[in-house]
Amino acid sequence: MGEPEAGSEFAMRAAAAGPMADAQYILPNDIGVFSLDCREAFRLLSPTERLYAHHLSRAAWYGGLAVLLQTSPEAPYIYALLSRLFRAQDPDQLRQHALAEGLTEEEYQAFLVYAAGVYSNMGNYKSFGDTKFVPNLPKEKLERVILGTKAAQQHPEEVRSLWQTCRELMFSLEPRLRHLGLGKEGITTYFSGDCTMEDAKLAQDFLDSQNLSAYNTRLFKGVSQDGKPCYEVRLASVLGMEPALHSEMTSKLKSYEFRGSHFQVTRGDYAPILQKVVEHLEKAKAYAANSQQEQMLAQYIESFTQGSIEAHKRGSRFWIQDKGPIVESYIGFIESYRDPFGSRGEFEGFVAMVNKAMSAKFECLVASAEQLLKELPWPPAFEKDKFLTPDFTSLDVLTFSGSGIPAGINIPNYDDLRQTDGFKNVSLGNVLAVAYATQREKLTFLEEEDKDLYIRWKGPSFDVQVGLHELLGHGSGKLFVQDEKGAFNFDQETVINPETGEQIQSWYRSGETWDSKFSTIASSYEECRAESVGLYLCLNRQVLEIFGFEGADAEDVIYVNWLNMVRAGLLALEFYTPETSSWRQAHMQARFVILRVLLEAGEGLVTVTPTTGADGRPDAQVRLDRNKIRPVGKPALERFLRKLQVLKSTGDVAGGRALYEGYAAVTDASPECFLTLRDTVLLRKESRKLIVQPNTRLEGSEVQLLEYEASAAGLIRSFSERFPEDGPELEEVLTQLATADARFWKSPSEAPSGQA
């Protein structure tokens, strides 16, 4: 069913009880769970490489805990509670107790799935879609189980206090708490609860004026003694506000007046967590393969210690220069998808090993990149002055901490580095192998004759799409910039806007970035541009030959790639919230926009038709006419891509918003009636899979790989064994940090019992 009205009988009932909650706010008992297989790649590492990978993995897992503090006020308490329970009793032992307390097998499985979901998403909101999920069993039953556990017997006051602090918010589905968002639109801990979009814009302007990045910050609002708004911009760092040796950051740590408001720049956010990160980065340095890795790690350590994004940029420069390492990694405050404003980075860290066979194909793609860039539908002046040949490798992931695991990455995200130093692309091969496996019976919205073809070619076509998306999508295009000295990086006299036929009228000024300028639409717009490049260039026979596809096979790869995109555009409706007319997932919004562009092309290229399924319930079918992809689809994409790039290059925010938000609007206009179709999509949606990751353990001087079964219980065990030395200490740290800031999200009357 569709999302309930605020204040409806359903909403009130759902807020009180788990099992009656709308299906979109629970994780189903039969959710797919897969293990990440990296055994062979790990076996091929030398002892030194294993030690390097181990310490980087430890740094990543510690840092990933910060995501709990970046998600919701209750997430750290839920994590701490679950960790206490499963440290004292593993899932099998706890099952005996739960059944004895009156839970059914289904209810206990629902609890395990919920716990696995919290660990997998690093919080109680889905990393893909930003929707809250709640336990699918009655609160009273869960309380009885928790308070009778071995953990509660050993530490009765601590367990009871944790439960009392998070139980209401764990189950609550009051309208504002259903999704991540800003102000009345949702919950976020990147901003204090009273911050609005206007506050976020003001803070961004302040940060731009001081040449400070938002990536490693959070914003807390208050009122000063003179009645003016006052804002704390808090940087993530090991060091706090104590007097310190002068660094590039110490001069920034002070009070400012800006447009009638007080701003105070402080640091020390997540300090004890980042201290653990730094300790393991120091240890990893001893096993670095070369000086680039050593200098990279030294700069990351400086960044996390001081709170300096400039140091992280320096580290990223060394990382870009470290071509083709056996063990690849990246760590920091990276992706801004979950910041409602779009400029604060979520902590993530990954460690992976090179898959040589697929990497060889990507190297051929890189070698052809300069030629392929000329195929893109914008004038040469809108492309980077020099293509900085990047690394492009296929990796088998050992560790990926944060709220979710992507299929591919193009980083760093710093605009200035991307324009002058370059970037790296990675395709995560063992993630693709499990995350995009498809069962025929679960394949929705396709015609029967398309299903077998889709299953056969979805994996290979997605390899092609990821390669093009990352390398030539995110890796293409120039930003027109005027630097602090007034110099331009383009010729104002000769460069003409192909959309208007006039000279360039707008550009980026010093301190402005793509994220800061396009803010709330930046992530999705850029994903849309990259996805469109992938669709456009997959029509190139040279590209398909690089991946080993010719003749009829090549045509099938093209067809399934385009079919997958238009189907994804329909599936995207799950991630749209009608009540706030907002999208909750950047990639899915992008795919819906592409579906709209291809529907607009007409001539029967794409049709979306409501139908009735074999079960008698509403259904839909997506059709793509493969004979019209080149004559109709390609010109439509060409026009759209050129507009996207020109508006991005020129920093034309008003034009970019008008174009993008126009296509992203979801209405019930015929013939598609997307709002009605959204109900059908929700009715037939399949939950995103959970992925179980291994651990590494140091035994003497050797590193062991610890693997776990592909189940909710296996995922829980992997987390129970992730912090063997200091698990209780970490949980204490997390709850202390959460409690210290709890006032920012609650008025005194709202504070749940047991919370300071």
PDB file of N, CA, C and O in Angstrom, residues 467-501:
ATOM      1  N   GLY A 467      31.719   0.545 -15.820  1.00  0.00           N
ATOM      2  CA  GLY A 467      32.970   1.055 -16.375  1.00  0.00           C
ATOM      3  C   GLY A 467      32.799   2.413 -17.027  1.00  0.00           C
ATOM      4  O   GLY A 467      33.573   3.354 -16.765  1.00  0.00           O
ATOM      5  N   LEU A 468      31.780   2.549 -17.865  1.00  0.00           N
ATOM      6  CA  LEU A 468      31.542   3.817 -18.560  1.00  0.00           C
ATOM      7  C   LEU A 468      31.072   4.903 -17.599  1.00  0.00           C
ATOM      8  O   LEU A 468      31.500   6.063 -17.684  1.00  0.00           O
ATOM      9  N   HIS A 469      30.187   4.545 -16.691  1.00  0.00           N
ATOM     10  CA  HIS A 469      29.647   5.480 -15.694  1.00  0.00           C
ATOM     11  C   HIS A 469      30.773   6.109 -14.873  1.00  0.00           C
ATOM     12  O   HIS A 469      30.842   7.332 -14.708  1.00  0.00           O
ATOM     13  N   GLU A 470      31.668   5.265 -14.379  1.00  0.00           N
ATOM     14  CA  GLU A 470      32.716   5.767 -13.490  1.00  0.00           C
ATOM     15  C   GLU A 470      33.814   6.514 -14.258  1.00  0.00           C
ATOM     16  O   GLU A 470      34.189   7.633 -13.897  1.00  0.00           O
ATOM     17  N   LEU A 471      34.326   5.901 -15.332  1.00  0.00           N
ATOM     18  CA  LEU A 471      35.480   6.478 -16.032  1.00  0.00           C
ATOM     19  C   LEU A 471      35.104   7.693 -16.873  1.00  0.00           C
ATOM     20  O   LEU A 471      35.719   8.758 -16.764  1.00  0.00           O
ATOM     21  N   LEU A 472      34.087   7.530 -17.723  1.00  0.00           N
ATOM     22  CA  LEU A 472      33.774   8.571 -18.701  1.00  0.00           C
ATOM     23  C   LEU A 472      32.545   9.390 -18.319  1.00  0.00           C
ATOM     24  O   LEU A 472      32.296  10.439 -18.904  1.00  0.00           O
ATOM     25  N   GLY A 473      31.791   8.898 -17.324  1.00  0.00           N
ATOM     26  CA  GLY A 473      30.695   9.699 -16.787  1.00  0.00           C
ATOM     27  C   GLY A 473      31.235  10.670 -15.763  1.00  0.00           C
ATOM     28  O   GLY A 473      31.423  11.861 -16.029  1.00  0.00           O
ATOM     29  N   HIS A 474      31.567  10.160 -14.583  1.00  0.00           N
ATOM     30  CA  HIS A 474      32.130  11.027 -13.535  1.00  0.00           C
ATOM     31  C   HIS A 474      33.475  11.623 -13.947  1.00  0.00           C
ATOM     32  O   HIS A 474      33.864  12.678 -13.448  1.00  0.00           O
ATOM     33  N   GLY A 475      34.177  10.964 -14.842  1.00  0.00           N
ATOM     34  CA  GLY A 475      35.511  11.433 -15.223  1.00  0.00           C
ATOM     35  C   GLY A 475      35.527  12.471 -16.329  1.00  0.00           C
ATOM     36  O   GLY A 475      36.596  12.930 -16.722  1.00  0.00           O
ATOM     37  N   SER A 476      34.366  12.847 -16.840  1.00  0.00           N
ATOM     38  CA  SER A 476      34.319  13.785 -17.971  1.00  0.00           C
ATOM     39  C   SER A 476      33.823  15.157 -17.536  1.00  0.00           C
ATOM     40  O   SER A 476      33.255  15.327 -16.457  1.00  0.00           O
ATOM     41  N   GLY A 477      34.012  16.125 -18.435  1.00  0.00           N
ATOM     42  CA  GLY A 477      33.421  17.447 -18.244  1.00  0.00           C
ATOM     43  C   GLY A 477      34.309  18.394 -17.464  1.00  0.00           C
ATOM     44  O   GLY A 477      35.055  18.001 -16.566  1.00  0.00           O
ATOM     45  N   LYS A 478      34.210  19.671 -17.838  1.00  0.00           N
ATOM     46  CA  LYS A 478      35.008  20.731 -17.211  1.00  0.00           C
ATOM     47  C   LYS A 478      34.098  21.692 -16.469  1.00  0.00           C
ATOM     48  O   LYS A 478      32.971  21.959 -16.895  1.00  0.00           O
ATOM     49  N   LEU A 479      34.570  22.199 -15.344  1.00  0.00           N
ATOM     50  CA  LEU A 479      33.887  23.286 -14.643  1.00  0.00           C
ATOM     51  C   LEU A 479      34.578  24.596 -15.011  1.00  0.00           C
ATOM     52  O   LEU A 479      35.802  24.700 -14.939  1.00  0.00           O
ATOM     53  N   PHE A 480      33.807  25.604 -15.408  1.00  0.00           N
ATOM     54  CA  PHE A 480      34.368  26.921 -15.711  1.00  0.00           C
ATOM     55  C   PHE A 480      34.546  27.689 -14.406  1.00  0.00           C
ATOM     56  O   PHE A 480      33.579  27.917 -13.674  1.00  0.00           O
ATOM     57  N   VAL A 481      35.798  28.079 -14.109  1.00  0.00           N
ATOM     58  CA  VAL A 481      36.146  28.637 -12.796  1.00  0.00           C
ATOM     59  C   VAL A 481      36.903  29.955 -12.949  1.00  0.00           C
ATOM     60  O   VAL A 481      37.767  30.093 -13.827  1.00  0.00           O
ATOM     61  N   GLN A 482      36.562  30.895 -12.071  1.00  0.00           N
ATOM     62  CA  GLN A 482      37.359  32.120 -11.904  1.00  0.00           C
ATOM     63  C   GLN A 482      38.054  32.008 -10.554  1.00  0.00           C
ATOM     64  O   GLN A 482      37.394  31.892  -9.522  1.00  0.00           O
ATOM     65  N   ASP A 483      39.399  32.017 -10.547  1.00  0.00           N
ATOM     66  CA  ASP A 483      40.108  31.802  -9.290  1.00  0.00           C
ATOM     67  C   ASP A 483      40.168  33.069  -8.442  1.00  0.00           C
ATOM     68  O   ASP A 483      39.639  34.120  -8.828  1.00  0.00           O
ATOM     69  N   GLU A 484      40.825  32.955  -7.273  1.00  0.00           N
ATOM     70  CA  GLU A 484      40.845  34.076  -6.320  1.00  0.00           C
ATOM     71  C   GLU A 484      41.566  35.305  -6.876  1.00  0.00           C
ATOM     72  O   GLU A 484      41.350  36.431  -6.406  1.00  0.00           O
ATOM     73  N   LYS A 485      42.395  35.107  -7.905  1.00  0.00           N
ATOM     74  CA  LYS A 485      43.110  36.236  -8.525  1.00  0.00           C
ATOM     75  C   LYS A 485      42.333  36.842  -9.696  1.00  0.00           C
ATOM     76  O   LYS A 485      42.802  37.779 -10.345  1.00  0.00           O
ATOM     77  N   GLY A 486      41.152  36.264  -9.976  1.00  0.00           N
ATOM     78  CA  GLY A 486      40.333  36.794 -11.063  1.00  0.00           C
ATOM     79  C   GLY A 486      40.569  36.143 -12.402  1.00  0.00           C
ATOM     80  O   GLY A 486      39.905  36.487 -13.389  1.00  0.00           O
ATOM     81  N   ALA A 487      41.507  35.179 -12.465  1.00  0.00           N
ATOM     82  CA  ALA A 487      41.817  34.525 -13.740  1.00  0.00           C
ATOM     83  C   ALA A 487      40.785  33.437 -14.046  1.00  0.00           C
ATOM     84  O   ALA A 487      40.291  32.753 -13.137  1.00  0.00           O
ATOM     85  N   PHE A 488      40.471  33.270 -15.332  1.00  0.00           N
ATOM     86  CA  PHE A 488      39.501  32.264 -15.776  1.00  0.00           C
ATOM     87  C   PHE A 488      40.231  31.066 -16.378  1.00  0.00           C
ATOM     88  O   PHE A 488      41.303  31.220 -16.969  1.00  0.00           O
ATOM     89  N   ASN A 489      39.621  29.889 -16.260  1.00  0.00           N
ATOM     90  CA  ASN A 489      40.215  28.690 -16.871  1.00  0.00           C
ATOM     91  C   ASN A 489      39.578  28.385 -18.234  1.00  0.00           C
ATOM     92  O   ASN A 489      39.650  27.269 -18.728  1.00  0.00           O
ATOM     93  N   PHE A 490      38.900  29.397 -18.822  1.00  0.00           N
ATOM     94  CA  PHE A 490      38.340  29.262 -20.165  1.00  0.00           C
ATOM     95  C   PHE A 490      38.434  30.630 -20.843  1.00  0.00           C
ATOM     96  O   PHE A 490      38.582  31.655 -20.173  1.00  0.00           O
ATOM     97  N   ASP A 491      38.335  30.639 -22.150  1.00  0.00           N
ATOM     98  CA  ASP A 491      38.440  31.883 -22.912  1.00  0.00           C
ATOM     99  C   ASP A 491      37.059  32.530 -23.011  1.00  0.00           C
ATOM    100  O   ASP A 491      36.172  32.025 -23.705  1.00  0.00           O
ATOM    101  N   GLN A 492      36.889  33.630 -22.309  1.00  0.00           N
ATOM    102  CA  GLN A 492      35.580  34.294 -22.269  1.00  0.00           C
ATOM    103  C   GLN A 492      35.143  34.806 -23.644  1.00  0.00           C
ATOM    104  O   GLN A 492      33.943  34.950 -23.896  1.00  0.00           O
ATOM    105  N   GLU A 493      36.097  35.080 -24.480  1.00  0.00           N
ATOM    106  CA  GLU A 493      35.766  35.665 -25.787  1.00  0.00           C
ATOM    107  C   GLU A 493      35.268  34.615 -26.778  1.00  0.00           C
ATOM    108  O   GLU A 493      34.324  34.850 -27.525  1.00  0.00           O
ATOM    109  N   THR A 494      35.917  33.442 -26.757  1.00  0.00           N
ATOM    110  CA  THR A 494      35.650  32.477 -27.839  1.00  0.00           C
ATOM    111  C   THR A 494      34.718  31.331 -27.457  1.00  0.00           C
ATOM    112  O   THR A 494      34.114  30.714 -28.341  1.00  0.00           O
ATOM    113  N   VAL A 495      34.601  31.011 -26.156  1.00  0.00           N
ATOM    114  CA  VAL A 495      33.770  29.858 -25.775  1.00  0.00           C
ATOM    115  C   VAL A 495      32.294  30.257 -25.850  1.00  0.00           C
ATOM    116  O   VAL A 495      31.876  31.245 -25.245  1.00  0.00           O
ATOM    117  N   ILE A 496      31.535  29.486 -26.594  1.00  0.00           N
ATOM    118  CA  ILE A 496      30.115  29.772 -26.812  1.00  0.00           C
ATOM    119  C   ILE A 496      29.265  28.681 -26.162  1.00  0.00           C
ATOM    120  O   ILE A 496      29.579  27.490 -26.254  1.00  0.00           O
ATOM    121  N   ASN A 497      28.192  29.096 -25.507  1.00  0.00           N
ATOM    122  CA  ASN A 497      27.227  28.161 -24.937  1.00  0.00           C
ATOM    123  C   ASN A 497      26.408  27.568 -26.083  1.00  0.00           C
ATOM    124  O   ASN A 497      25.675  28.289 -26.761  1.00  0.00           O
ATOM    125  N   PRO A 498      26.513  26.246 -26.325  1.00  0.00           N
ATOM    126  CA  PRO A 498      25.814  25.656 -27.481  1.00  0.00           C
ATOM    127  C   PRO A 498      24.293  25.676 -27.343  1.00  0.00           C
ATOM    128  O   PRO A 498      23.586  25.536 -28.337  1.00  0.00           O
ATOM    129  N   GLU A 499      23.799  25.862 -26.130  1.00  0.00           N
ATOM    130  CA  GLU A 499      22.347  25.898 -25.925  1.00  0.00           C
ATOM    131  C   GLU A 499      21.762  27.267 -26.244  1.00  0.00           C
ATOM    132  O   GLU A 499      20.605  27.381 -26.630  1.00  0.00           O
ATOM    133  N   THR A 500      22.561  28.331 -26.062  1.00  0.00           N
ATOM    134  CA  THR A 500      22.051  29.695 -26.259  1.00  0.00           C
ATOM    135  C   THR A 500      22.691  30.403 -27.445  1.00  0.00           C
ATOM    136  O   THR A 500      22.149  31.400 -27.937  1.00  0.00           O
ATOM    137  N   GLY A 501      23.861  29.901 -27.896  1.00  0.00           N
ATOM    138  CA  GLY A 501      24.593  30.577 -28.961  1.00  0.00           C
ATOM    139  C   GLY A 501      25.306  31.838 -28.503  1.00  0.00           C
ATOM    140  O   GLY A 501      25.833  32.605 -29.308  1.00  0.00           O
TER     141      GLY A 501
END
